[in-house]
Structures are given as C-alpha cells and as structure tokens.
Amino acid sequence: MTQAMESLGSLGVFVQAAEACSFTLAGQRLGISSSAVGKAVARLEQRLGVRLFHRSTRAITLTPEGRMFVVRCRHILREMEAAELELSQTQEAPTGVLRVSMPLVGMLMMPTLAAFLEAWPDIELDIDFTDRVVDVIEEGFDAVIRTGEVSDSRLMTRTLGNVRFKLVGTPAYFERYGIPGDATDLTGHRCLLHRYPSTGKLERWFSGDGAGVAVDSLPKAAVSNAIEPLLEMTKSGLGIACLPDFSVNAYLEQGRLISVLEDAVKHSATFRLLWPSNRFLSPKLRVFLDYLTKNLFPAAAR
C-alpha cells in the first residue's frame, strides 16, 4: 500500500515537472526542492525502465515515452481527484436542488414525495411532470422516473416497484349500475378512460379473460390525459376507471372503492428511477432513491 501511494506521488511530481518544463519550478509549486523532484523522477524512470525527460543545463523536455506517459498520468490523477471529491461529498448532509422528471401519474405519488420533503427539509425538489420522454443528460435532470424498458446505456437504473391496475368504482356507483360479471357487461357502464398524451391512444384495460373487449368500444363518460382527474371522478361515483393500485389501495381498504373483474384486468407497469451513469450518487440523490424504493411501493419491497 505504501509503495502504491509513493508511486502516485511520483506521478504527481512527474506531471508537475512535465508541465513546468523545469525541476525548479515544479519544486516551487509542490513546496519541495528541485533535487527532490529530480530524485523522484529518477526513481520513476528506474522503475519503468525508460527515460522520461531529455535533460540539459537549461531545460528539460519530454521524450516520446514521456509524452505518452504524461497523458496517462493526467488521467489517473484526475480520477483520483474525482474519487476524493466523491468520498468527501458522501459525508455531507443531503442538501440543494434535486431536479426530477416524473410521468403525469406521478402526481398521485405526492403523499410519498411530501413525506420525503418532511424527512429531508434541506432538499428542494424541482419536479417536472410530463409523459414526454426527456433527455436526462441534455436537459440537466438529476434523475427521472419512467415506466417500461430502458435502452439508454448512458443511464443507471433501479427498479422502484411493479404496479398493477385495478378496475374500480364506488359502492354507490355499483349499486346503481350493477357489478359487471365479465368485460362485455361494461357496455352498460360509464367508463372513465385514460388517453396517453404522447400518442393519443387510449390505455388498454384488459388482458386474459377480457382481452377480446377493445377499450375503444367501451361507452365513454369521460376521457383524460392524466390519471388524477380520473381518480377524483371515480371517487365521486361518476363512473368506473382502470387505475394503478398504489393510487386506489387505501380507498379499497376503507371501502370507499370496490375492485371488479380482477381476472380480466392484468395490465401492469414497472416504475424505474434513472440517473446519468457518468455521475456519482450525490447525497441528495442517494437519499431520494433509497426513500422512494422503500416507501413508494412498499408492498413490492417486502
């Protein structure tokens, strides 16, 4: 270990000498004597078995081997500086602005996000709600939450949880319109549908036992490009909607909503958090990632 650290020290001395073209100037910058610089370079040359400098009484110049080696040395020293910075910052308290892009359905995650802000009051969340596929790096986001597969090799990813969709309505609604026995019974219901803002297509409801019923054929009471208003209309008894389980589980437990046709509705989605792979996890991003993994979809974490 000591030899390795001495080697790194010799690399630093060598780079300083190469940039100054002088052992004397390098020594002044490093706070050591010119003879100490010369000895460090000599030991490095001896260990490598090559001459790194042409020496004269007036100046030193890099040999071809020295020019090649100094490029590598600069890269090694930069990596060392980055590693030291990363380690020092991991010891800092999480603070500062955290820019995050989330899909529109993320508005239903606000209770979890609000709890995160209470837990980490020194972090300022700057959230962009959009179903547009943003460029994380070019647009300067610290992280994004997305559904579906990830194909961008520039991004690191962690799965937050898998979400199933449930077809729900209020007890009063089903008392008025009846509980559907299968997907075809929905022709007599008021359907609240979600349209993808990016494509204009309606989100499908069924697979399995209901796969033969196209969502376009369902009677429409309302169509929205955001999930939140569909949930509010459903809770008000205005219709039946297919919504992500994390947005309705509490209402199902309270008896305010009822889930139907669970064998037919097998629509699901995987939520992932992504961040640039060329950046280390800052304290604010690390606690955000850990908090969402633990609290956003707790059933999936168990």
PDB file of C-alpha atoms in Angstrom:
ATOM      1  CA  MET A   1       0.000   0.000   0.000  1.00  0.00           C
ATOM      2  CA  THR A   2       2.836   2.396   0.921  1.00  0.00           C
ATOM      3  CA  GLN A   3       4.651   1.647  -2.352  1.00  0.00           C
ATOM      4  CA  ALA A   4       1.461   2.291  -4.301  1.00  0.00           C
ATOM      5  CA  MET A   5       0.963   5.663  -2.607  1.00  0.00           C
ATOM      6  CA  GLU A   6       4.602   6.552  -3.266  1.00  0.00           C
ATOM      7  CA  SER A   7       4.063   5.668  -6.927  1.00  0.00           C
ATOM      8  CA  LEU A   8       1.061   8.009  -7.109  1.00  0.00           C
ATOM      9  CA  GLY A   9       3.147  10.729  -5.506  1.00  0.00           C
ATOM     10  CA  SER A  10       5.873  10.210  -8.107  1.00  0.00           C
ATOM     11  CA  LEU A  11       3.278  10.521 -10.877  1.00  0.00           C
ATOM     12  CA  GLY A  12       2.177  13.865  -9.466  1.00  0.00           C
ATOM     13  CA  VAL A  13       5.760  15.105  -9.327  1.00  0.00           C
ATOM     14  CA  PHE A  14       6.377  13.904 -12.880  1.00  0.00           C
ATOM     15  CA  VAL A  15       3.279  15.695 -14.236  1.00  0.00           C
ATOM     16  CA  GLN A  16       4.246  18.937 -12.499  1.00  0.00           C
ATOM     17  CA  ALA A  17       7.764  18.724 -13.934  1.00  0.00           C
ATOM     18  CA  ALA A  18       6.399  17.989 -17.407  1.00  0.00           C
ATOM     19  CA  GLU A  19       4.020  20.964 -17.292  1.00  0.00           C
ATOM     20  CA  ALA A  20       6.658  23.335 -15.881  1.00  0.00           C
ATOM     21  CA  CYS A  21       9.494  22.021 -18.101  1.00  0.00           C
ATOM     22  CA  SER A  22      11.648  22.595 -15.031  1.00  0.00           C
ATOM     23  CA  PHE A  23      12.516  20.680 -11.878  1.00  0.00           C
ATOM     24  CA  THR A  24      12.993  24.008 -10.081  1.00  0.00           C
ATOM     25  CA  LEU A  25       9.559  25.406 -10.974  1.00  0.00           C
ATOM     26  CA  ALA A  26       7.927  22.058 -10.217  1.00  0.00           C
ATOM     27  CA  GLY A  27       9.587  22.036  -6.824  1.00  0.00           C
ATOM     28  CA  GLN A  28       8.348  25.562  -6.087  1.00  0.00           C
ATOM     29  CA  ARG A  29       4.782  24.557  -6.966  1.00  0.00           C
ATOM     30  CA  LEU A  30       4.996  21.423  -4.829  1.00  0.00           C
ATOM     31  CA  GLY A  31       6.862  23.038  -1.955  1.00  0.00           C
ATOM     32  CA  ILE A  32       9.897  20.748  -2.240  1.00  0.00           C
ATOM     33  CA  SER A  33      13.451  21.221  -3.506  1.00  0.00           C
ATOM     34  CA  SER A  34      14.418  20.819  -7.156  1.00  0.00           C
ATOM     35  CA  SER A  35      16.748  17.971  -6.165  1.00  0.00           C
ATOM     36  CA  ALA A  36      13.803  16.139  -4.567  1.00  0.00           C
ATOM     37  CA  VAL A  37      11.869  16.499  -7.827  1.00  0.00           C
ATOM     38  CA  GLY A  38      14.829  15.177  -9.799  1.00  0.00           C
ATOM     39  CA  LYS A  39      15.231  12.187  -7.469  1.00  0.00           C
ATOM     40  CA  ALA A  40      11.506  11.341  -7.655  1.00  0.00           C
ATOM     41  CA  VAL A  41      11.624  11.436 -11.463  1.00  0.00           C
ATOM     42  CA  ALA A  42      14.809   9.341 -11.488  1.00  0.00           C
ATOM     43  CA  ARG A  43      13.206   6.675  -9.272  1.00  0.00           C
ATOM     44  CA  LEU A  44      10.181   6.628 -11.577  1.00  0.00           C
ATOM     45  CA  GLU A  45      12.394   6.231 -14.661  1.00  0.00           C
ATOM     46  CA  GLN A  46      14.319   3.446 -12.974  1.00  0.00           C
ATOM     47  CA  ARG A  47      11.140   1.586 -12.058  1.00  0.00           C
ATOM     48  CA  LEU A  48       9.685   1.967 -15.577  1.00  0.00           C
ATOM     49  CA  GLY A  49      12.959   1.241 -17.334  1.00  0.00           C
ATOM     50  CA  VAL A  50      12.608   4.225 -19.694  1.00  0.00           C
ATOM     51  CA  ARG A  51      13.870   7.809 -19.812  1.00  0.00           C
ATOM     52  CA  LEU A  52      11.028  10.308 -19.437  1.00  0.00           C
ATOM     53  CA  PHE A  53      12.973  13.555 -19.890  1.00  0.00           C
ATOM     54  CA  HIS A  54      15.827  14.841 -22.019  1.00  0.00           C
ATOM     55  CA  ARG A  55      17.932  16.886 -19.582  1.00  0.00           C
ATOM     56  CA  SER A  56      20.216  19.816 -20.326  1.00  0.00           C
ATOM     57  CA  THR A  57      21.739  22.516 -18.156  1.00  0.00           C
ATOM     58  CA  ARG A  58      18.983  24.947 -19.157  1.00  0.00           C
ATOM     59  CA  ALA A  59      15.822  22.911 -19.547  1.00  0.00           C
ATOM     60  CA  ILE A  60      14.132  19.523 -19.563  1.00  0.00           C
ATOM     61  CA  THR A  61      11.929  18.207 -22.372  1.00  0.00           C
ATOM     62  CA  LEU A  62       9.780  15.111 -22.553  1.00  0.00           C
ATOM     63  CA  THR A  63      10.999  12.098 -24.502  1.00  0.00           C
ATOM     64  CA  PRO A  64       8.482  10.349 -26.802  1.00  0.00           C
ATOM     65  CA  GLU A  65       7.871   7.852 -23.999  1.00  0.00           C
ATOM     66  CA  GLY A  66       7.456  10.739 -21.567  1.00  0.00           C
ATOM     67  CA  ARG A  67       4.842  12.430 -23.783  1.00  0.00           C
ATOM     68  CA  MET A  68       2.861   9.205 -23.983  1.00  0.00           C
ATOM     69  CA  PHE A  69       3.151   8.550 -20.266  1.00  0.00           C
ATOM     70  CA  VAL A  70       2.129  12.028 -19.132  1.00  0.00           C
ATOM     71  CA  VAL A  71      -1.249  11.664 -20.874  1.00  0.00           C
ATOM     72  CA  ARG A  72      -1.993   8.538 -18.848  1.00  0.00           C
ATOM     73  CA  CYS A  73      -0.723  10.121 -15.655  1.00  0.00           C
ATOM     74  CA  ARG A  74      -3.013  13.144 -16.032  1.00  0.00           C
ATOM     75  CA  HIS A  75      -5.984  10.793 -16.465  1.00  0.00           C
ATOM     76  CA  ILE A  76      -5.016   8.784 -13.360  1.00  0.00           C
ATOM     77  CA  LEU A  77      -4.625  11.927 -11.252  1.00  0.00           C
ATOM     78  CA  ARG A  78      -7.964  13.315 -12.465  1.00  0.00           C
ATOM     79  CA  GLU A  79      -9.648  10.048 -11.478  1.00  0.00           C
ATOM     80  CA  MET A  80      -8.015  10.233  -8.063  1.00  0.00           C
ATOM     81  CA  GLU A  81      -9.257  13.796  -7.584  1.00  0.00           C
ATOM     82  CA  ALA A  82     -12.776  12.773  -8.651  1.00  0.00           C
ATOM     83  CA  ALA A  83     -12.738   9.805  -6.247  1.00  0.00           C
ATOM     84  CA  GLU A  84     -11.612  12.018  -3.364  1.00  0.00           C
ATOM     85  CA  LEU A  85     -14.321  14.568  -4.195  1.00  0.00           C
ATOM     86  CA  GLU A  86     -16.945  11.836  -4.359  1.00  0.00           C
ATOM     87  CA  LEU A  87     -15.929  10.405  -0.997  1.00  0.00           C
ATOM     88  CA  SER A  88     -15.879  13.816   0.643  1.00  0.00           C
ATOM     89  CA  GLN A  89     -19.315  14.700  -0.688  1.00  0.00           C
ATOM     90  CA  THR A  90     -20.853  11.434   0.524  1.00  0.00           C
ATOM     91  CA  GLN A  91     -20.084  12.627   4.045  1.00  0.00           C
ATOM     92  CA  GLU A  92     -22.024  15.851   3.527  1.00  0.00           C
ATOM     93  CA  ALA A  93     -25.620  16.291   4.635  1.00  0.00           C
ATOM     94  CA  PRO A  94     -28.124  15.913   1.756  1.00  0.00           C
ATOM     95  CA  THR A  95     -28.983  19.413   0.595  1.00  0.00           C
ATOM     96  CA  GLY A  96     -29.669  21.509  -2.505  1.00  0.00           C
ATOM     97  CA  VAL A  97     -31.953  21.379  -5.529  1.00  0.00           C
ATOM     98  CA  LEU A  98     -32.884  17.948  -6.922  1.00  0.00           C
ATOM     99  CA  ARG A  99     -34.318  18.123 -10.471  1.00  0.00           C
ATOM    100  CA  VAL A 100     -36.563  15.164 -11.205  1.00  0.00           C
ATOM    101  CA  SER A 101     -38.783  14.347 -14.178  1.00  0.00           C
ATOM    102  CA  MET A 102     -41.825  12.180 -13.489  1.00  0.00           C
ATOM    103  CA  PRO A 103     -44.723  10.890 -15.596  1.00  0.00           C
ATOM    104  CA  LEU A 104     -48.073  12.590 -15.097  1.00  0.00           C
ATOM    105  CA  VAL A 105     -49.221   9.655 -12.976  1.00  0.00           C
ATOM    106  CA  GLY A 106     -46.525  10.787 -10.562  1.00  0.00           C
ATOM    107  CA  MET A 107     -48.964  13.440  -9.315  1.00  0.00           C
ATOM    108  CA  LEU A 108     -50.613  10.597  -7.418  1.00  0.00           C
ATOM    109  CA  MET A 109     -47.279   9.965  -5.684  1.00  0.00           C
ATOM    110  CA  MET A 110     -47.427  13.357  -3.968  1.00  0.00           C
ATOM    111  CA  PRO A 111     -48.127  11.934  -0.473  1.00  0.00           C
ATOM    112  CA  THR A 112     -44.849   9.998  -0.682  1.00  0.00           C
ATOM    113  CA  LEU A 113     -42.990  12.995  -2.104  1.00  0.00           C
ATOM    114  CA  ALA A 114     -44.415  15.254   0.599  1.00  0.00           C
ATOM    115  CA  ALA A 115     -43.250  12.783   3.251  1.00  0.00           C
ATOM    116  CA  PHE A 116     -39.791  12.785   1.666  1.00  0.00           C
ATOM    117  CA  LEU A 117     -39.608  16.581   1.933  1.00  0.00           C
ATOM    118  CA  GLU A 118     -40.572  16.365   5.596  1.00  0.00           C
ATOM    119  CA  ALA A 119     -37.822  13.802   6.176  1.00  0.00           C
ATOM    120  CA  TRP A 120     -35.195  15.846   4.255  1.00  0.00           C
ATOM    121  CA  PRO A 121     -36.156  19.539   4.630  1.00  0.00           C
ATOM    122  CA  ASP A 122     -32.838  20.812   3.237  1.00  0.00           C
ATOM    123  CA  ILE A 123     -33.554  19.272  -0.178  1.00  0.00           C
ATOM    124  CA  GLU A 124     -35.556  21.312  -2.685  1.00  0.00           C
ATOM    125  CA  LEU A 125     -37.468  19.165  -5.175  1.00  0.00           C
ATOM    126  CA  ASP A 126     -37.801  20.652  -8.664  1.00  0.00           C
ATOM    127  CA  ILE A 127     -40.300  18.291 -10.322  1.00  0.00           C
ATOM    128  CA  ASP A 128     -41.285  18.281 -13.981  1.00  0.00           C
ATOM    129  CA  PHE A 129     -44.457  16.250 -14.551  1.00  0.00           C
ATOM    130  CA  THR A 130     -44.631  15.091 -18.156  1.00  0.00           C
ATOM    131  CA  ASP A 131     -45.214  11.950 -20.175  1.00  0.00           C
ATOM    132  CA  ARG A 132     -42.707  13.218 -22.722  1.00  0.00           C
ATOM    133  CA  VAL A 133     -39.506  11.146 -22.808  1.00  0.00           C
ATOM    134  CA  VAL A 134     -36.984  13.714 -21.600  1.00  0.00           C
ATOM    135  CA  ASP A 135     -33.247  13.565 -22.268  1.00  0.00           C
ATOM    136  CA  VAL A 136     -31.929  13.226 -18.727  1.00  0.00           C
ATOM    137  CA  ILE A 137     -28.409  14.399 -19.508  1.00  0.00           C
ATOM    138  CA  GLU A 138     -29.057  17.093 -22.116  1.00  0.00           C
ATOM    139  CA  GLU A 139     -31.903  18.663 -20.108  1.00  0.00           C
ATOM    140  CA  GLY A 140     -29.955  18.644 -16.858  1.00  0.00           C
ATOM    141  CA  PHE A 141     -32.112  16.367 -14.709  1.00  0.00           C
ATOM    142  CA  ASP A 142     -30.603  14.643 -11.695  1.00  0.00           C
ATOM    143  CA  ALA A 143     -32.980  11.718 -12.162  1.00  0.00           C
ATOM    144  CA  VAL A 144     -36.167  10.627 -13.911  1.00  0.00           C
ATOM    145  CA  ILE A 145     -38.913   8.165 -13.082  1.00  0.00           C
ATOM    146  CA  ARG A 146     -40.120   6.143 -16.042  1.00  0.00           C
ATOM    147  CA  THR A 147     -42.164   3.089 -16.891  1.00  0.00           C
ATOM    148  CA  GLY A 148     -41.223   0.462 -19.445  1.00  0.00           C
ATOM    149  CA  GLU A 149     -37.862  -0.833 -20.579  1.00  0.00           C
ATOM    150  CA  VAL A 150     -34.683   1.252 -20.548  1.00  0.00           C
ATOM    151  CA  SER A 151     -32.406   1.222 -23.586  1.00  0.00           C
ATOM    152  CA  ASP A 152     -30.178   4.254 -22.913  1.00  0.00           C
ATOM    153  CA  SER A 153     -26.723   2.951 -21.967  1.00  0.00           C
ATOM    154  CA  ARG A 154     -25.831   6.385 -20.531  1.00  0.00           C
ATOM    155  CA  LEU A 155     -28.207   5.827 -17.621  1.00  0.00           C
ATOM    156  CA  MET A 156     -28.048   3.852 -14.408  1.00  0.00           C
ATOM    157  CA  THR A 157     -31.343   2.384 -13.223  1.00  0.00           C
ATOM    158  CA  ARG A 158     -33.059   0.944 -10.181  1.00  0.00           C
ATOM    159  CA  THR A 159     -36.495  -0.655 -10.140  1.00  0.00           C
ATOM    160  CA  LEU A 160     -38.824   1.106  -7.719  1.00  0.00           C
ATOM    161  CA  GLY A 161     -41.687  -1.343  -7.997  1.00  0.00           C
ATOM    162  CA  ASN A 162     -44.246  -3.084 -10.154  1.00  0.00           C
ATOM    163  CA  VAL A 163     -47.717  -1.620 -10.365  1.00  0.00           C
ATOM    164  CA  ARG A 164     -50.896  -3.488 -11.226  1.00  0.00           C
ATOM    165  CA  PHE A 165     -54.002  -1.749 -12.455  1.00  0.00           C
ATOM    166  CA  LYS A 166     -57.444  -2.259 -10.937  1.00  0.00           C
ATOM    167  CA  LEU A 167     -60.892  -1.579 -12.309  1.00  0.00           C
ATOM    168  CA  VAL A 168     -62.695   0.328  -9.571  1.00  0.00           C
ATOM    169  CA  GLY A 169     -65.844   2.234  -8.709  1.00  0.00           C
ATOM    170  CA  THR A 170     -67.719   3.348  -5.603  1.00  0.00           C
ATOM    171  CA  PRO A 171     -70.252   1.123  -3.814  1.00  0.00           C
ATOM    172  CA  ALA A 172     -72.981   3.643  -4.693  1.00  0.00           C
ATOM    173  CA  TYR A 173     -71.988   3.510  -8.366  1.00  0.00           C
ATOM    174  CA  PHE A 174     -72.172  -0.287  -8.497  1.00  0.00           C
ATOM    175  CA  GLU A 175     -75.460  -0.245  -6.609  1.00  0.00           C
ATOM    176  CA  ARG A 176     -76.864   1.917  -9.384  1.00  0.00           C
ATOM    177  CA  TYR A 177     -75.273   0.249 -12.434  1.00  0.00           C
ATOM    178  CA  GLY A 178     -74.630  -3.264 -11.142  1.00  0.00           C
ATOM    179  CA  ILE A 179     -71.389  -5.184 -10.694  1.00  0.00           C
ATOM    180  CA  PRO A 180     -70.138  -6.465 -14.089  1.00  0.00           C
ATOM    181  CA  GLY A 181     -69.766 -10.233 -14.331  1.00  0.00           C
ATOM    182  CA  ASP A 182     -67.376 -10.034 -17.276  1.00  0.00           C
ATOM    183  CA  ALA A 183     -65.857  -7.450 -19.585  1.00  0.00           C
ATOM    184  CA  THR A 184     -68.808  -7.487 -22.004  1.00  0.00           C
ATOM    185  CA  ASP A 185     -71.120  -6.230 -19.232  1.00  0.00           C
ATOM    186  CA  LEU A 186     -69.332  -2.860 -19.357  1.00  0.00           C
ATOM    187  CA  THR A 187     -71.496  -1.796 -22.305  1.00  0.00           C
ATOM    188  CA  GLY A 188     -73.974  -0.653 -19.682  1.00  0.00           C
ATOM    189  CA  HIS A 189     -71.458   1.284 -17.601  1.00  0.00           C
ATOM    190  CA  ARG A 190     -69.960   4.767 -17.531  1.00  0.00           C
ATOM    191  CA  CYS A 191     -66.288   4.320 -18.375  1.00  0.00           C
ATOM    192  CA  LEU A 192     -63.620   6.841 -17.419  1.00  0.00           C
ATOM    193  CA  LEU A 193     -60.694   6.356 -19.806  1.00  0.00           C
ATOM    194  CA  HIS A 194     -57.073   7.464 -19.891  1.00  0.00           C
ATOM    195  CA  ARG A 195     -55.526   8.745 -23.122  1.00  0.00           C
ATOM    196  CA  TYR A 196     -51.724   8.742 -23.464  1.00  0.00           C
ATOM    197  CA  PRO A 197     -50.736  12.374 -24.158  1.00  0.00           C
ATOM    198  CA  SER A 198     -47.691  11.252 -26.145  1.00  0.00           C
ATOM    199  CA  THR A 199     -49.580   9.036 -28.614  1.00  0.00           C
ATOM    200  CA  GLY A 200     -53.239   9.992 -28.285  1.00  0.00           C
ATOM    201  CA  LYS A 201     -54.146   6.316 -27.808  1.00  0.00           C
ATOM    202  CA  LEU A 202     -56.436   5.062 -25.069  1.00  0.00           C
ATOM    203  CA  GLU A 203     -54.799   2.985 -22.363  1.00  0.00           C
ATOM    204  CA  ARG A 204     -55.976  -0.610 -22.553  1.00  0.00           C
ATOM    205  CA  TRP A 205     -57.916  -2.139 -19.709  1.00  0.00           C
ATOM    206  CA  PHE A 206     -57.970  -5.842 -20.354  1.00  0.00           C
ATOM    207  CA  SER A 207     -55.886  -8.925 -20.937  1.00  0.00           C
ATOM    208  CA  GLY A 208     -56.634 -12.524 -20.070  1.00  0.00           C
ATOM    209  CA  ASP A 209     -60.389 -13.097 -19.746  1.00  0.00           C
ATOM    210  CA  GLY A 210     -61.243  -9.643 -21.108  1.00  0.00           C
ATOM    211  CA  ALA A 211     -58.737  -9.455 -23.945  1.00  0.00           C
ATOM    212  CA  GLY A 212     -61.487  -9.620 -26.559  1.00  0.00           C
ATOM    213  CA  VAL A 213     -63.018  -6.311 -25.456  1.00  0.00           C
ATOM    214  CA  ALA A 214     -61.327  -3.313 -27.076  1.00  0.00           C
ATOM    215  CA  VAL A 215     -61.121  -0.230 -24.904  1.00  0.00           C
ATOM    216  CA  ASP A 216     -62.227   1.910 -27.881  1.00  0.00           C
ATOM    217  CA  SER A 217     -65.573   0.077 -27.868  1.00  0.00           C
ATOM    218  CA  LEU A 218     -66.393   0.971 -24.261  1.00  0.00           C
ATOM    219  CA  PRO A 219     -69.009   3.674 -23.577  1.00  0.00           C
ATOM    220  CA  LYS A 220     -67.150   6.820 -22.568  1.00  0.00           C
ATOM    221  CA  ALA A 221     -68.295   9.029 -19.738  1.00  0.00           C
ATOM    222  CA  ALA A 222     -65.007  10.957 -19.731  1.00  0.00           C
ATOM    223  CA  VAL A 223     -61.511  10.788 -21.221  1.00  0.00           C
ATOM    224  CA  SER A 224     -58.435  12.404 -19.649  1.00  0.00           C
ATOM    225  CA  ASN A 225     -54.734  12.529 -20.454  1.00  0.00           C
ATOM    226  CA  ALA A 226     -53.935  12.464 -16.713  1.00  0.00           C
ATOM    227  CA  ILE A 227     -54.777   9.852 -14.085  1.00  0.00           C
ATOM    228  CA  GLU A 228     -55.516  12.225 -11.208  1.00  0.00           C
ATOM    229  CA  PRO A 229     -58.838  13.601 -12.535  1.00  0.00           C
ATOM    230  CA  LEU A 230     -59.972  10.056 -13.369  1.00  0.00           C
ATOM    231  CA  LEU A 231     -59.401   9.064  -9.748  1.00  0.00           C
ATOM    232  CA  GLU A 232     -61.339  12.079  -8.487  1.00  0.00           C
ATOM    233  CA  MET A 233     -64.278  11.356 -10.826  1.00  0.00           C
ATOM    234  CA  THR A 234     -64.256   7.695  -9.773  1.00  0.00           C
ATOM    235  CA  LYS A 235     -64.274   8.600  -6.053  1.00  0.00           C
ATOM    236  CA  SER A 236     -67.229  10.920  -6.787  1.00  0.00           C
ATOM    237  CA  GLY A 237     -69.216   7.996  -8.210  1.00  0.00           C
ATOM    238  CA  LEU A 238     -69.269   9.337 -11.760  1.00  0.00           C
ATOM    239  CA  GLY A 239     -68.031   6.146 -13.398  1.00  0.00           C
ATOM    240  CA  ILE A 240     -65.656   3.196 -13.419  1.00  0.00           C
ATOM    241  CA  ALA A 241     -61.929   3.533 -14.162  1.00  0.00           C
ATOM    242  CA  CYS A 242     -58.809   1.378 -14.508  1.00  0.00           C
ATOM    243  CA  LEU A 243     -56.238   2.892 -12.140  1.00  0.00           C
ATOM    244  CA  PRO A 244     -52.813   1.964 -10.722  1.00  0.00           C
ATOM    245  CA  ASP A 245     -53.101   0.052  -7.457  1.00  0.00           C
ATOM    246  CA  PHE A 246     -50.940   2.459  -5.450  1.00  0.00           C
ATOM    247  CA  SER A 247     -53.484   5.213  -6.136  1.00  0.00           C
ATOM    248  CA  VAL A 248     -56.540   3.227  -5.005  1.00  0.00           C
ATOM    249  CA  ASN A 249     -55.355   0.698  -2.379  1.00  0.00           C
ATOM    250  CA  ALA A 250     -56.110   3.000   0.556  1.00  0.00           C
ATOM    251  CA  TYR A 251     -59.649   3.651  -0.743  1.00  0.00           C
ATOM    252  CA  LEU A 252     -60.183  -0.077  -1.291  1.00  0.00           C
ATOM    253  CA  GLU A 253     -59.154  -0.794   2.310  1.00  0.00           C
ATOM    254  CA  GLN A 254     -61.521   1.920   3.548  1.00  0.00           C
ATOM    255  CA  GLY A 255     -64.386   0.502   1.483  1.00  0.00           C
ATOM    256  CA  ARG A 256     -64.749   3.738  -0.478  1.00  0.00           C
ATOM    257  CA  LEU A 257     -63.939   1.911  -3.725  1.00  0.00           C
ATOM    258  CA  ILE A 258     -64.584  -1.636  -4.943  1.00  0.00           C
ATOM    259  CA  SER A 259     -62.380  -3.581  -7.383  1.00  0.00           C
ATOM    260  CA  VAL A 260     -64.076  -5.721 -10.047  1.00  0.00           C
ATOM    261  CA  LEU A 261     -63.095  -8.058 -12.912  1.00  0.00           C
ATOM    262  CA  GLU A 262     -59.664  -8.751 -11.411  1.00  0.00           C
ATOM    263  CA  ASP A 263     -59.195 -11.866 -13.591  1.00  0.00           C
ATOM    264  CA  ALA A 264     -59.643  -9.739 -16.711  1.00  0.00           C
ATOM    265  CA  VAL A 265     -57.543  -6.751 -15.701  1.00  0.00           C
ATOM    266  CA  LYS A 266     -53.910  -7.861 -15.758  1.00  0.00           C
ATOM    267  CA  HIS A 267     -52.444  -4.636 -17.044  1.00  0.00           C
ATOM    268  CA  SER A 268     -49.232  -3.731 -15.177  1.00  0.00           C
ATOM    269  CA  ALA A 269     -46.257  -1.368 -15.338  1.00  0.00           C
ATOM    270  CA  THR A 270     -42.746  -1.243 -13.873  1.00  0.00           C
ATOM    271  CA  PHE A 271     -41.526   2.061 -12.442  1.00  0.00           C
ATOM    272  CA  ARG A 272     -37.802   2.784 -12.533  1.00  0.00           C
ATOM    273  CA  LEU A 273     -35.574   5.603 -11.333  1.00  0.00           C
ATOM    274  CA  LEU A 274     -32.793   6.540 -13.766  1.00  0.00           C
ATOM    275  CA  TRP A 275     -29.806   8.850 -13.440  1.00  0.00           C
ATOM    276  CA  PRO A 276     -26.719   9.631 -15.557  1.00  0.00           C
ATOM    277  CA  SER A 277     -24.116   6.858 -15.328  1.00  0.00           C
ATOM    278  CA  ASN A 278     -21.271   9.376 -15.592  1.00  0.00           C
ATOM    279  CA  ARG A 279     -22.231  10.945 -12.251  1.00  0.00           C
ATOM    280  CA  PHE A 280     -21.788   9.529  -8.790  1.00  0.00           C
ATOM    281  CA  LEU A 281     -24.727   9.348  -6.438  1.00  0.00           C
ATOM    282  CA  SER A 282     -24.779  12.659  -4.601  1.00  0.00           C
ATOM    283  CA  PRO A 283     -26.121  12.579  -1.031  1.00  0.00           C
ATOM    284  CA  LYS A 284     -29.406  14.206  -2.078  1.00  0.00           C
ATOM    285  CA  LEU A 285     -29.938  11.711  -4.920  1.00  0.00           C
ATOM    286  CA  ARG A 286     -28.946   8.738  -2.758  1.00  0.00           C
ATOM    287  CA  VAL A 287     -31.496   9.522  -0.030  1.00  0.00           C
ATOM    288  CA  PHE A 288     -34.174  10.212  -2.671  1.00  0.00           C
ATOM    289  CA  LEU A 289     -33.514   6.866  -4.331  1.00  0.00           C
ATOM    290  CA  ASP A 290     -33.500   4.969  -1.034  1.00  0.00           C
ATOM    291  CA  TYR A 291     -36.647   6.710   0.218  1.00  0.00           C
ATOM    292  CA  LEU A 292     -38.687   6.016  -2.923  1.00  0.00           C
ATOM    293  CA  THR A 293     -37.501   2.401  -3.080  1.00  0.00           C
ATOM    294  CA  LYS A 294     -38.673   1.848   0.492  1.00  0.00           C
ATOM    295  CA  ASN A 295     -41.847   3.917   0.570  1.00  0.00           C
ATOM    296  CA  LEU A 296     -43.330   4.423  -2.895  1.00  0.00           C
ATOM    297  CA  PHE A 297     -44.371   0.812  -3.467  1.00  0.00           C
ATOM    298  CA  PRO A 298     -43.869  -0.781  -0.032  1.00  0.00           C
ATOM    299  CA  ALA A 299     -45.715  -3.967  -0.971  1.00  0.00           C
ATOM    300  CA  ALA A 300     -43.174  -4.613  -3.742  1.00  0.00           C
ATOM    301  CA  ALA A 301     -40.262  -4.047  -1.365  1.00  0.00           C
ATOM    302  CA  ARG A 302     -41.347  -6.738   1.078  1.00  0.00           C
TER     303      ARG A 302
END
